[in-house]
Short mmCIF file of C-alpha atoms in Angstrom, two decimals:
data_model
loop_
_atom_site.label_atom_id
_atom_site.label_comp_id
_atom_site.label_asym_id
_atom_site.label_seq_id
_atom_site.Cartn_x
_atom_site.Cartn_y
_atom_site.Cartn_z
CA UNK A 1 0.00 0.00 0.00
CA UNK A 2 2.67 2.45 -0.94
CA UNK A 3 3.58 4.81 -3.70
CA UNK A 4 0.48 7.01 -3.69
CA UNK A 5 2.61 9.97 -2.66
CA UNK A 6 5.24 11.81 -4.67
CA UNK A 7 8.64 10.14 -4.40
CA UNK A 8 10.91 11.47 -1.68
CA UNK A 9 13.88 13.47 -2.93
CA UNK A 10 15.45 14.72 0.29
CA UNK A 11 15.04 12.61 3.44
CA UNK A 12 16.05 15.47 5.75
CA UNK A 13 13.22 17.79 4.64
CA UNK A 14 10.63 15.61 2.89
CA UNK A 15 10.67 12.09 4.39
CA UNK A 16 7.68 9.76 4.03
CA UNK A 17 7.43 6.48 5.92
CA UNK A 18 5.34 4.97 3.11
CA UNK A 19 7.87 5.76 0.35
CA UNK A 20 8.95 2.56 -1.46
CA UNK A 21 12.63 3.25 -0.74
CA UNK A 22 11.94 3.53 3.02
CA UNK A 23 9.69 0.46 2.95
CA UNK A 24 12.31 -1.66 1.16
CA UNK A 25 15.27 -0.69 3.38
CA UNK A 26 14.93 2.15 5.90
CA UNK A 27 18.22 1.48 7.72
CA UNK A 28 20.53 3.51 5.43
CA UNK A 29 18.06 6.42 5.57
CA UNK A 30 18.03 6.40 9.36
CA UNK A 31 21.83 6.02 9.53
CA UNK A 32 22.28 9.08 7.35
CA UNK A 33 19.76 11.08 9.38
CA UNK A 34 21.36 10.08 12.71
CA UNK A 35 24.70 11.33 11.40
CA UNK A 36 23.58 14.47 9.60
CA UNK A 37 20.11 15.56 10.66
CA UNK A 38 19.01 13.87 13.90
CA UNK A 39 15.70 15.78 13.94
CA UNK A 40 14.31 15.72 10.41
CA UNK A 41 11.10 17.47 9.36
CA UNK A 42 8.64 16.85 6.54
CA UNK A 43 5.55 18.79 5.49
CA UNK A 44 3.80 15.53 4.69
CA UNK A 45 0.82 14.34 6.76
CA UNK A 46 0.25 17.93 7.84
CA UNK A 47 3.74 18.33 9.32
CA UNK A 48 5.84 15.51 10.80
CA UNK A 49 9.09 15.37 12.81
CA UNK A 50 11.52 12.47 12.88
CA UNK A 51 14.11 12.20 15.68
CA UNK A 52 16.42 9.26 14.88
CA UNK A 53 19.14 8.90 17.55
CA UNK A 54 18.65 6.73 20.63
CA UNK A 55 19.01 9.81 22.84
CA UNK A 56 16.36 11.86 21.05
CA UNK A 57 13.92 8.99 20.58
CA UNK A 58 14.24 8.27 24.33
CA UNK A 59 13.73 11.93 25.21
CA UNK A 60 10.44 12.12 23.28
CA UNK A 61 9.25 8.76 24.63
CA UNK A 62 9.80 9.97 28.22
CA UNK A 63 8.35 13.45 27.68
CA UNK A 64 4.59 13.21 28.20
CA UNK A 65 4.41 16.94 28.97
CA UNK A 66 5.12 18.05 25.40
CA UNK A 67 4.02 14.97 23.44
CA UNK A 68 0.61 13.31 23.59
CA UNK A 69 -0.26 9.75 22.63
CA UNK A 70 -3.83 10.76 21.77
CA UNK A 71 -3.11 9.60 18.23
CA UNK A 72 -0.23 7.24 17.47
CA UNK A 73 -0.68 6.33 13.79
CA UNK A 74 0.62 9.12 11.56
CA UNK A 75 -1.80 9.68 8.66
CA UNK A 76 -3.60 12.38 6.69
CA UNK A 77 -6.48 12.72 9.15
CA UNK A 78 -6.28 15.75 11.37
CA UNK A 79 -6.12 14.21 14.84
CA UNK A 80 -9.27 15.96 16.04
CA UNK A 81 -11.58 14.45 13.42
CA UNK A 82 -11.92 11.02 14.96
CA UNK A 83 -10.52 11.07 18.45
CA UNK A 84 -12.25 10.87 21.73
CA UNK A 85 -11.03 13.72 23.83
CA UNK A 86 -7.73 13.26 25.57
CA UNK A 87 -6.73 11.63 27.80
CA UNK A 88 -8.55 8.38 26.90
CA UNK A 89 -8.14 8.29 23.13
CA UNK A 90 -9.46 5.72 20.67
CA UNK A 91 -7.59 2.69 21.96
CA UNK A 92 -6.69 3.05 25.65
CA UNK A 93 -4.13 2.92 27.13
CA UNK A 94 -1.84 3.29 24.06
CA UNK A 95 -3.75 6.47 23.12
CA UNK A 96 -4.03 7.73 26.70
CA UNK A 97 -1.99 10.30 28.57
CA UNK A 98 -1.28 10.60 32.30
CA UNK A 99 -2.99 10.34 34.68
CA UNK A 100 -5.77 8.27 33.03
CA UNK A 101 -3.11 6.19 31.27
CA UNK A 102 -1.79 4.64 34.47
CA UNK A 103 -5.25 3.51 35.59
CA UNK A 104 -6.17 1.98 32.23
CA UNK A 105 -2.78 0.28 32.01
CA UNK A 106 -2.75 -1.04 35.56
CA UNK A 107 -6.08 -2.71 34.93
CA UNK A 108 -4.63 -4.64 31.96
CA UNK A 109 -1.10 -5.39 33.19
CA UNK A 110 -1.94 -8.51 35.25
CA UNK A 111 -3.37 -10.21 32.13
CA UNK A 112 -0.03 -9.67 30.35
CA UNK A 113 2.47 -10.25 33.18
CA UNK A 114 5.20 -12.85 32.54
CA UNK A 115 3.83 -15.65 34.68
CA UNK A 116 0.33 -15.27 33.24
CA UNK A 117 1.65 -15.27 29.68
CA UNK A 118 3.75 -18.40 30.11
CA UNK A 119 0.51 -20.35 30.70
CA UNK A 120 -0.47 -19.57 27.08
CA UNK A 121 2.65 -21.23 25.67
CA UNK A 122 1.07 -24.65 24.97
CA UNK A 123 -1.75 -22.98 23.00
CA UNK A 124 0.79 -21.10 20.84
CA UNK A 125 2.91 -24.23 20.32
CA UNK A 126 -0.16 -26.16 19.18
CA UNK A 127 -1.18 -23.38 16.77
CA UNK A 128 2.33 -23.25 15.26
CA UNK A 129 2.46 -27.03 14.96
CA UNK A 130 -0.83 -27.13 13.07
CA UNK A 131 0.30 -24.39 10.68
CA UNK A 132 3.53 -26.26 10.01
CA UNK A 133 1.62 -29.52 9.50
CA UNK A 134 -0.28 -27.78 6.69
CA UNK A 135 3.00 -27.08 4.86
CA UNK A 136 4.17 -30.70 5.04
CA UNK A 137 5.51 -32.25 1.87
CA UNK A 138 6.04 -29.00 0.00
CA UNK A 139 9.52 -27.71 -0.70
CA UNK A 140 8.57 -24.13 -1.62
CA UNK A 141 5.90 -22.00 0.09
CA UNK A 142 5.33 -18.50 1.44
CA UNK A 143 6.26 -18.49 5.14
CA UNK A 144 4.57 -15.10 5.72
CA UNK A 145 1.28 -16.06 4.09
CA UNK A 146 1.13 -19.61 5.43
CA UNK A 147 2.86 -19.30 8.79
CA UNK A 148 3.76 -16.00 10.42
CA UNK A 149 0.57 -14.05 9.67
CA UNK A 150 -1.67 -16.64 11.31
CA UNK A 151 0.12 -16.91 14.65
CA UNK A 152 -0.55 -13.59 16.46
CA UNK A 153 -4.07 -13.21 15.09
CA UNK A 154 -4.87 -16.72 16.30
CA UNK A 155 -3.48 -15.89 19.73
CA UNK A 156 -5.34 -12.58 20.14
CA UNK A 157 -8.63 -13.95 18.79
CA UNK A 158 -8.20 -16.89 21.18
CA UNK A 159 -7.45 -14.60 24.14
CA UNK A 160 -10.51 -12.44 23.39
CA UNK A 161 -12.67 -15.54 23.04
CA UNK A 162 -13.77 -14.85 19.45
CA UNK A 163 -14.26 -17.61 16.85
CA UNK A 164 -10.96 -18.41 15.13
CA UNK A 165 -12.66 -18.42 11.73
CA UNK A 166 -13.24 -14.66 12.14
CA UNK A 167 -9.52 -13.95 12.02
CA UNK A 168 -9.77 -12.57 8.47
CA UNK A 169 -12.01 -9.72 9.68
CA UNK A 170 -9.18 -8.60 11.94
CA UNK A 171 -6.46 -8.91 9.33
CA UNK A 172 -8.52 -6.70 6.97
CA UNK A 173 -9.10 -4.13 9.69
CA UNK A 174 -5.46 -4.00 10.73
CA UNK A 175 -4.29 -3.47 7.17
CA UNK A 176 -6.68 -0.54 6.89
CA UNK A 177 -5.46 1.05 10.10
CA UNK A 178 -1.74 0.51 9.74
CA UNK A 179 -0.93 0.29 6.07
CA UNK A 180 -3.35 2.56 4.24
CA UNK A 181 -2.13 5.67 6.02
CA UNK A 182 -1.35 7.56 2.84
CA UNK A 183 -4.98 7.64 1.63
CA UNK A 184 -6.56 11.12 1.44
CA UNK A 185 -8.25 11.96 4.74
CA UNK A 186 -11.86 11.76 3.38
CA UNK A 187 -11.26 8.28 2.01
CA UNK A 188 -9.65 7.15 5.25
CA UNK A 189 -12.49 8.57 7.31
CA UNK A 190 -15.06 6.76 5.10
CA UNK A 191 -13.09 3.56 5.49
CA UNK A 192 -13.40 3.72 9.27
CA UNK A 193 -17.03 4.85 9.32
CA UNK A 194 -18.19 2.06 7.01
CA UNK A 195 -16.00 -0.45 8.77
CA UNK A 196 -17.38 -3.80 9.84
CA UNK A 197 -15.35 -3.91 13.01
CA UNK A 198 -17.53 -1.90 15.38
CA UNK A 199 -20.66 -3.95 14.67
CA UNK A 200 -18.66 -7.14 14.99
CA UNK A 201 -17.24 -6.14 18.38
CA UNK A 202 -20.68 -5.09 19.62
CA UNK A 203 -22.05 -8.53 18.72
CA UNK A 204 -19.21 -10.24 20.55
CA UNK A 205 -19.69 -8.02 23.59
CA UNK A 206 -23.41 -8.82 23.67
CA UNK A 207 -22.69 -12.53 23.40
CA UNK A 208 -20.22 -12.30 26.28
CA UNK A 209 -22.64 -10.26 28.40
CA UNK A 210 -25.27 -12.95 27.91
CA UNK A 211 -22.78 -15.70 28.63
CA UNK A 212 -19.58 -14.67 30.46
CA UNK A 213 -16.47 -16.80 29.85
CA UNK A 214 -12.91 -17.12 31.02
CA UNK A 215 -11.41 -14.83 28.39
CA UNK A 216 -10.20 -11.26 27.93
CA UNK A 217 -13.57 -10.00 26.67
CA UNK A 218 -15.31 -11.06 29.86
CA UNK A 219 -12.33 -9.72 31.82
CA UNK A 220 -12.80 -6.28 30.20
CA UNK A 221 -16.55 -6.33 30.81
CA UNK A 222 -15.98 -7.11 34.49
CA UNK A 223 -13.01 -4.76 34.99
CA UNK A 224 -13.38 -1.61 37.02
CA UNK A 225 -11.52 1.65 37.28
CA UNK A 226 -12.18 3.58 40.48
CA UNK A 227 -15.14 1.32 41.20
CA UNK A 228 -16.80 1.93 37.84
CA UNK A 229 -17.22 -0.53 35.01
CA UNK A 230 -15.50 0.53 31.80
CA UNK A 231 -17.44 2.57 29.26
CA UNK A 232 -18.36 0.54 26.18
CA UNK A 233 -16.08 2.79 24.10
CA UNK A 234 -13.23 1.89 26.43
CA UNK A 235 -13.92 -1.85 26.09
CA UNK A 236 -14.11 -1.63 22.28
CA UNK A 237 -11.06 0.64 22.20
CA UNK A 238 -8.97 -1.77 24.21
CA UNK A 239 -10.06 -4.67 21.99
CA UNK A 240 -8.99 -2.62 18.98
CA UNK A 241 -5.70 -1.87 20.70
CA UNK A 242 -5.04 -5.58 21.28
CA UNK A 243 -5.69 -6.26 17.61
CA UNK A 244 -3.78 -3.34 16.18
CA UNK A 245 -0.86 -3.59 18.57
CA UNK A 246 -0.77 -7.35 18.98
CA UNK A 247 -1.13 -8.77 15.49
CA UNK A 248 0.78 -6.88 12.80
CA UNK A 249 3.69 -6.29 15.15
CA UNK A 250 4.39 -9.86 16.25
CA UNK A 251 3.66 -11.17 12.75
CA UNK A 252 6.37 -8.77 11.57
CA UNK A 253 8.87 -9.76 14.26
CA UNK A 254 8.49 -13.48 13.55
CA UNK A 255 8.75 -12.89 9.80
CA UNK A 256 11.82 -10.67 10.05
CA UNK A 257 13.62 -13.25 12.19
CA UNK A 258 12.76 -16.00 9.68
CA UNK A 259 13.94 -13.72 6.87
CA UNK A 260 17.26 -13.33 8.71
CA UNK A 261 17.67 -17.07 9.29
CA UNK A 262 16.70 -17.82 5.69
CA UNK A 263 19.31 -15.42 4.34
CA UNK A 264 22.11 -15.99 6.91
CA UNK A 265 22.95 -19.71 6.84
CA UNK A 266 25.78 -19.36 9.38
CA UNK A 267 23.44 -17.97 12.04
CA UNK A 268 20.80 -20.56 11.14
CA UNK A 269 23.27 -23.44 11.58
CA UNK A 270 24.65 -22.03 14.83
CA UNK A 271 21.17 -21.69 16.28
CA UNK A 272 20.16 -25.15 15.08
CA UNK A 273 23.16 -26.72 16.80
CA UNK A 274 23.35 -24.64 20.00
CA UNK A 275 20.08 -24.13 21.87
CA UNK A 276 21.80 -21.98 24.52
CA UNK A 277 21.89 -19.16 21.95
CA UNK A 278 18.11 -18.75 21.82
CA UNK A 279 17.68 -16.05 24.51
CA UNK A 280 20.32 -13.70 23.07
CA UNK A 281 19.29 -14.49 19.48
CA UNK A 282 15.66 -13.54 20.20
CA UNK A 283 16.69 -10.21 21.75
CA UNK A 284 19.06 -9.53 18.87
CA UNK A 285 16.30 -10.13 16.29
CA UNK A 286 14.09 -7.77 18.30
CA UNK A 287 16.83 -5.13 18.37
CA UNK A 288 17.95 -5.34 14.76
CA UNK A 289 14.52 -5.83 13.20
CA UNK A 290 12.31 -4.01 15.71
CA UNK A 291 9.04 -3.69 13.78
CA UNK A 292 7.43 -0.70 15.45
CA UNK A 293 7.84 3.02 14.87
CA UNK A 294 5.54 4.80 17.33
CA UNK A 295 3.76 8.13 16.82
CA UNK A 296 3.08 11.17 18.99
CA UNK A 297 1.45 14.58 18.61
CA UNK A 298 2.97 17.84 19.81
CA UNK A 299 0.76 19.24 22.60
CA UNK A 300 1.70 22.94 22.35
CA UNK A 301 4.14 25.01 20.31
CA UNK A 302 7.60 24.60 21.79
CA UNK A 303 11.29 24.54 21.02
CA UNK A 304 12.86 21.08 20.72
CA UNK A 305 16.65 21.39 20.44
CA UNK A 306 16.31 24.46 18.24
CA UNK A 307 13.40 23.11 16.19
CA UNK A 308 10.13 25.01 16.37
CA UNK A 309 7.55 22.30 16.92
CA UNK A 310 3.94 23.40 16.52
CA UNK A 311 0.78 22.17 18.22
CA UNK A 312 -0.62 19.04 16.49
CA UNK A 313 2.55 18.33 14.52
CA UNK A 314 3.16 14.62 14.22
CA UNK A 315 6.31 13.02 15.64
CA UNK A 316 7.47 9.62 14.40
CA UNK A 317 9.42 7.64 17.01
CA UNK A 318 11.55 5.12 15.13
CA UNK A 319 12.61 2.69 17.85
CA UNK A 320 14.29 0.55 15.14
CA UNK A 321 16.57 3.51 14.36
CA UNK A 322 17.38 3.99 18.06
CA UNK A 323 18.29 0.28 18.13
CA UNK A 324 20.88 0.81 15.36
CA UNK A 325 22.54 3.80 17.07
CA UNK A 326 26.31 3.15 17.17
CA UNK A 327 26.73 5.30 20.28
CA UNK A 328 24.64 2.84 22.29
CA UNK A 329 25.15 -0.50 20.49
CA UNK A 330 28.61 -1.66 19.43
CA UNK A 331 28.60 -2.91 15.82
CA UNK A 332 24.99 -1.77 15.67
CA UNK A 333 24.47 -2.83 12.05
CA UNK A 334 25.85 -6.31 12.67
CA UNK A 335 23.42 -8.99 13.79
CA UNK A 336 25.21 -10.85 16.61
CA UNK A 337 23.03 -13.67 17.90
CA UNK A 338 25.21 -13.95 21.00
CA UNK A 339 25.19 -10.21 21.84
CA UNK A 340 25.56 -9.96 25.63
CA UNK A 341 24.67 -6.30 26.22
CA UNK A 342 21.42 -5.40 24.56
CA UNK A 343 19.31 -2.59 25.99
CA UNK A 344 17.16 -2.51 22.86
CA UNK A 345 14.01 -0.42 22.70
CA UNK A 346 11.96 -2.70 20.43
CA UNK A 347 9.06 -2.48 22.90
CA UNK A 348 9.41 1.24 23.42
CA UNK A 349 10.64 3.16 26.46
CA UNK A 350 8.88 4.82 29.37
CA UNK A 351 5.26 4.56 30.48
CA UNK A 352 4.01 3.18 27.15
CA UNK A 353 6.33 0.15 27.16
CA UNK A 354 4.51 -2.39 25.02
CA UNK A 355 1.84 -3.92 27.24
CA UNK A 356 2.09 -7.17 25.29
CA UNK A 357 5.87 -7.48 25.25
CA UNK A 358 5.88 -10.69 27.29
CA UNK A 359 3.27 -12.18 24.98
CA UNK A 360 5.12 -11.06 21.85
CA UNK A 361 8.45 -12.43 23.09
CA UNK A 362 6.84 -15.76 23.96
CA UNK A 363 5.11 -16.00 20.56
CA UNK A 364 8.34 -15.09 18.75
CA UNK A 365 10.32 -17.69 20.70
CA UNK A 366 7.78 -20.49 20.27
CA UNK A 367 7.17 -19.72 16.58
CA UNK A 368 10.90 -19.72 15.74
CA UNK A 369 11.73 -22.79 17.81
CA UNK A 370 8.85 -24.77 16.31
CA UNK A 371 9.91 -23.68 12.83
CA UNK A 372 13.56 -24.61 13.39
CA UNK A 373 12.60 -27.96 14.90
CA UNK A 374 10.61 -28.74 11.75
CA UNK A 375 12.74 -26.99 9.13
CA UNK A 376 16.30 -26.50 10.42
CA UNK A 377 17.54 -26.24 6.82
CA UNK A 378 15.80 -23.67 4.66
CA UNK A 379 16.58 -20.67 2.51
CA UNK A 380 14.80 -17.82 0.77
CA UNK A 381 13.61 -19.30 -2.52
CA UNK A 382 13.22 -15.94 -4.25
CA UNK A 383 14.82 -13.05 -2.28
CA UNK A 384 13.53 -10.51 -4.81
CA UNK A 385 9.95 -11.60 -4.12
CA UNK A 386 10.16 -10.73 -0.41
CA UNK A 387 7.87 -7.75 0.26
CA UNK A 388 7.81 -5.57 3.37
CA UNK A 389 4.88 -3.71 4.92
CA UNK A 390 4.91 0.09 4.78
CA UNK A 391 4.07 2.55 7.51
CA UNK A 392 4.87 2.24 11.20
CA UNK A 393 5.05 -1.56 11.44
CA UNK A 394 7.73 -3.20 9.32
CA UNK A 395 7.88 -6.88 8.51
CA UNK A 396 7.78 -9.30 5.58
CA UNK A 397 4.35 -9.78 4.02
CA UNK A 398 5.68 -12.21 1.41
CA UNK A 399 8.49 -14.54 2.35
CA UNK A 400 8.95 -17.38 -0.14
CA UNK A 401 11.16 -20.11 1.32
CA UNK A 402 12.60 -23.38 0.13
CA UNK A 403 12.95 -26.27 2.56
CA UNK A 404 16.29 -28.00 2.01
CA UNK A 405 17.01 -31.75 2.31
CA UNK B 1 38.47 -12.85 55.29
CA UNK B 2 36.48 -10.61 53.01
CA UNK B 3 34.94 -11.59 49.70
CA UNK B 4 33.64 -9.57 46.79
CA UNK B 5 29.91 -9.11 47.01
CA UNK B 6 27.35 -7.18 45.01
CA UNK B 7 24.45 -5.02 46.10
CA UNK B 8 21.67 -5.07 43.49
CA UNK B 9 18.82 -2.55 43.36
CA UNK B 10 15.91 -1.86 41.00
CA UNK B 11 14.65 1.71 40.78
CA UNK B 12 10.83 1.28 40.82
CA UNK B 13 10.34 4.71 39.24
CA UNK B 14 12.42 3.73 36.22
CA UNK B 15 11.32 0.09 35.84
CA UNK B 16 8.59 -0.25 33.19
CA UNK B 17 8.27 -4.03 33.32
CA UNK B 18 10.35 -5.03 30.29
CA UNK B 19 11.08 -8.26 32.18
CA UNK B 20 14.64 -8.58 30.88
CA UNK B 21 16.21 -8.98 34.34
CA UNK B 22 13.81 -11.69 35.50
CA UNK B 23 14.44 -13.62 32.26
CA UNK B 24 18.24 -13.36 32.61
CA UNK B 25 18.70 -13.77 36.37
CA UNK B 26 15.59 -15.19 38.09
CA UNK B 27 17.79 -16.00 41.12
CA UNK B 28 18.32 -12.27 41.68
CA UNK B 29 15.13 -10.66 40.34
CA UNK B 30 11.42 -11.38 40.50
CA UNK B 31 8.37 -9.62 39.06
CA UNK B 32 5.07 -8.69 40.69
CA UNK B 33 1.55 -9.23 39.34
CA UNK B 34 1.87 -6.12 37.18
CA UNK B 35 5.17 -7.34 35.71
CA UNK B 36 7.37 -4.83 37.54
CA UNK B 37 10.73 -6.05 38.83
CA UNK B 38 12.13 -6.21 42.35
CA UNK B 39 15.20 -7.85 43.88
CA UNK B 40 14.92 -11.16 45.70
CA UNK B 41 15.71 -10.79 49.42
CA UNK B 42 17.85 -7.77 50.25
CA UNK B 43 19.60 -7.81 46.87
CA UNK B 44 23.01 -8.91 48.19
CA UNK B 45 24.63 -11.58 46.01
CA UNK B 46 28.13 -12.90 45.42
CA UNK B 47 30.24 -14.61 42.76
CA UNK B 48 28.48 -15.90 39.68
CA UNK B 49 25.16 -14.33 40.64
CA UNK B 50 26.86 -10.94 40.73
CA UNK B 51 27.96 -11.44 37.13
CA UNK B 52 24.43 -12.47 36.17
CA UNK B 53 23.02 -9.39 37.88
CA UNK B 54 25.51 -7.22 35.99
CA UNK B 55 24.44 -8.85 32.73
CA UNK B 56 20.79 -8.16 33.61
CA UNK B 57 21.67 -4.51 34.31
CA UNK B 58 23.37 -4.28 30.90
CA UNK B 59 20.14 -5.44 29.26
CA UNK B 60 17.70 -3.13 31.04
CA UNK B 61 16.30 -0.68 28.45
CA UNK B 62 15.30 1.79 31.19
CA UNK B 63 18.66 1.80 33.05
CA UNK B 64 16.70 0.88 36.18
CA UNK B 65 19.19 -1.60 37.71
CA UNK B 66 22.27 -0.75 39.77
CA UNK B 67 24.88 -3.34 40.75
CA UNK B 68 27.50 -2.13 43.22
CA UNK B 69 30.54 -4.20 44.17
CA UNK B 70 31.70 -4.21 47.80
CA UNK B 71 33.91 -6.17 50.19
CA UNK B 72 31.84 -8.08 52.70
#
């Protein structure tokens, strides 16, 4: 979903995160910006800033006084057209600011804490095993289409207690939200207004009200903040958050790691023969191929290191660029699956640290281990046919592989 | 006789629950129901556990962990 905009000529003054060059390989762009223009600006999307160093990305992530999370997906819509008023936002708590943010987040954290998440591991392993079973006997297939894309959506749909056969509804919705950001604002607004998702969620909520179950939907319907049940908009918003934040992202992380293993046979063989490398390898894939670039809005006009930021300007927060910053990570552009020091920011920094990071890490680990147990020898069958998603979540959407032996 | 020991602390204001320390050194760190980290016991460890705690500190994205060496 790229290429609707004019091609970018100068990345320091006119960048566009949907430009085909950025989508194909953003790392050289970010490296150049970190060295020469660590706070870039573009008039696109109504005015967007792009800090690229680890230090500046951290500073914005920690600064909730000057930057709001009310809207986090940079697009052509003016932020006021669709949003609930701050501080709740469309999809709390990712779109919430302090102090409401802390309450909405605290309510959800127990469901995503490490010990709770590890109990979901058998379900994920079973899902991965079934997907791999369906590829049996074929030497060439698309690992993104047949494997990676089904894992996180299956997990989230399962956690919410929705029928697994409805997963396609969510994939369509997520593509609209995250990848069609360069549509004109009227078209994008129409797309949301005529969307099927709200009616679908209302039906599911009704079904769960009539018959409560042991799942996240019933959890949200029972949850309270300050002794009050959540508003229906809050319940729907959090469901949307889980889909938008939990599906594309992990799908991308699993796919990027498989892309690496399929194109770096030395690392693949090392990992296949030495299981003790898994923990550092997982963190290194997360660092080097962090899928998520977050978004913020400027709250009021102010001066940011000599740059005049204006109210409602967008700010892109490229955590993947921070993760390649040479001043923080030695040999930052090298993928070292035994890297010992790795303070990567793949899950963000500060109060909005990815709520689902424990879930994502578990899914990534299980999905890669199950894959490598089944197909320890594989390669990219057609490297030119690999396609990457555009926008703020980067990962392979086509990943043709050949199983060897 | 004195031996090298390590005092480990987690700054609760900095910790955002990335869970890196608990994954690397569960003998030294634990996490609460919200996923936030704290040190096991009084945070005093020696030898190999000190090295593990230092490795955990070097993997904390929020720079929330301090490991201080002392003679005890």
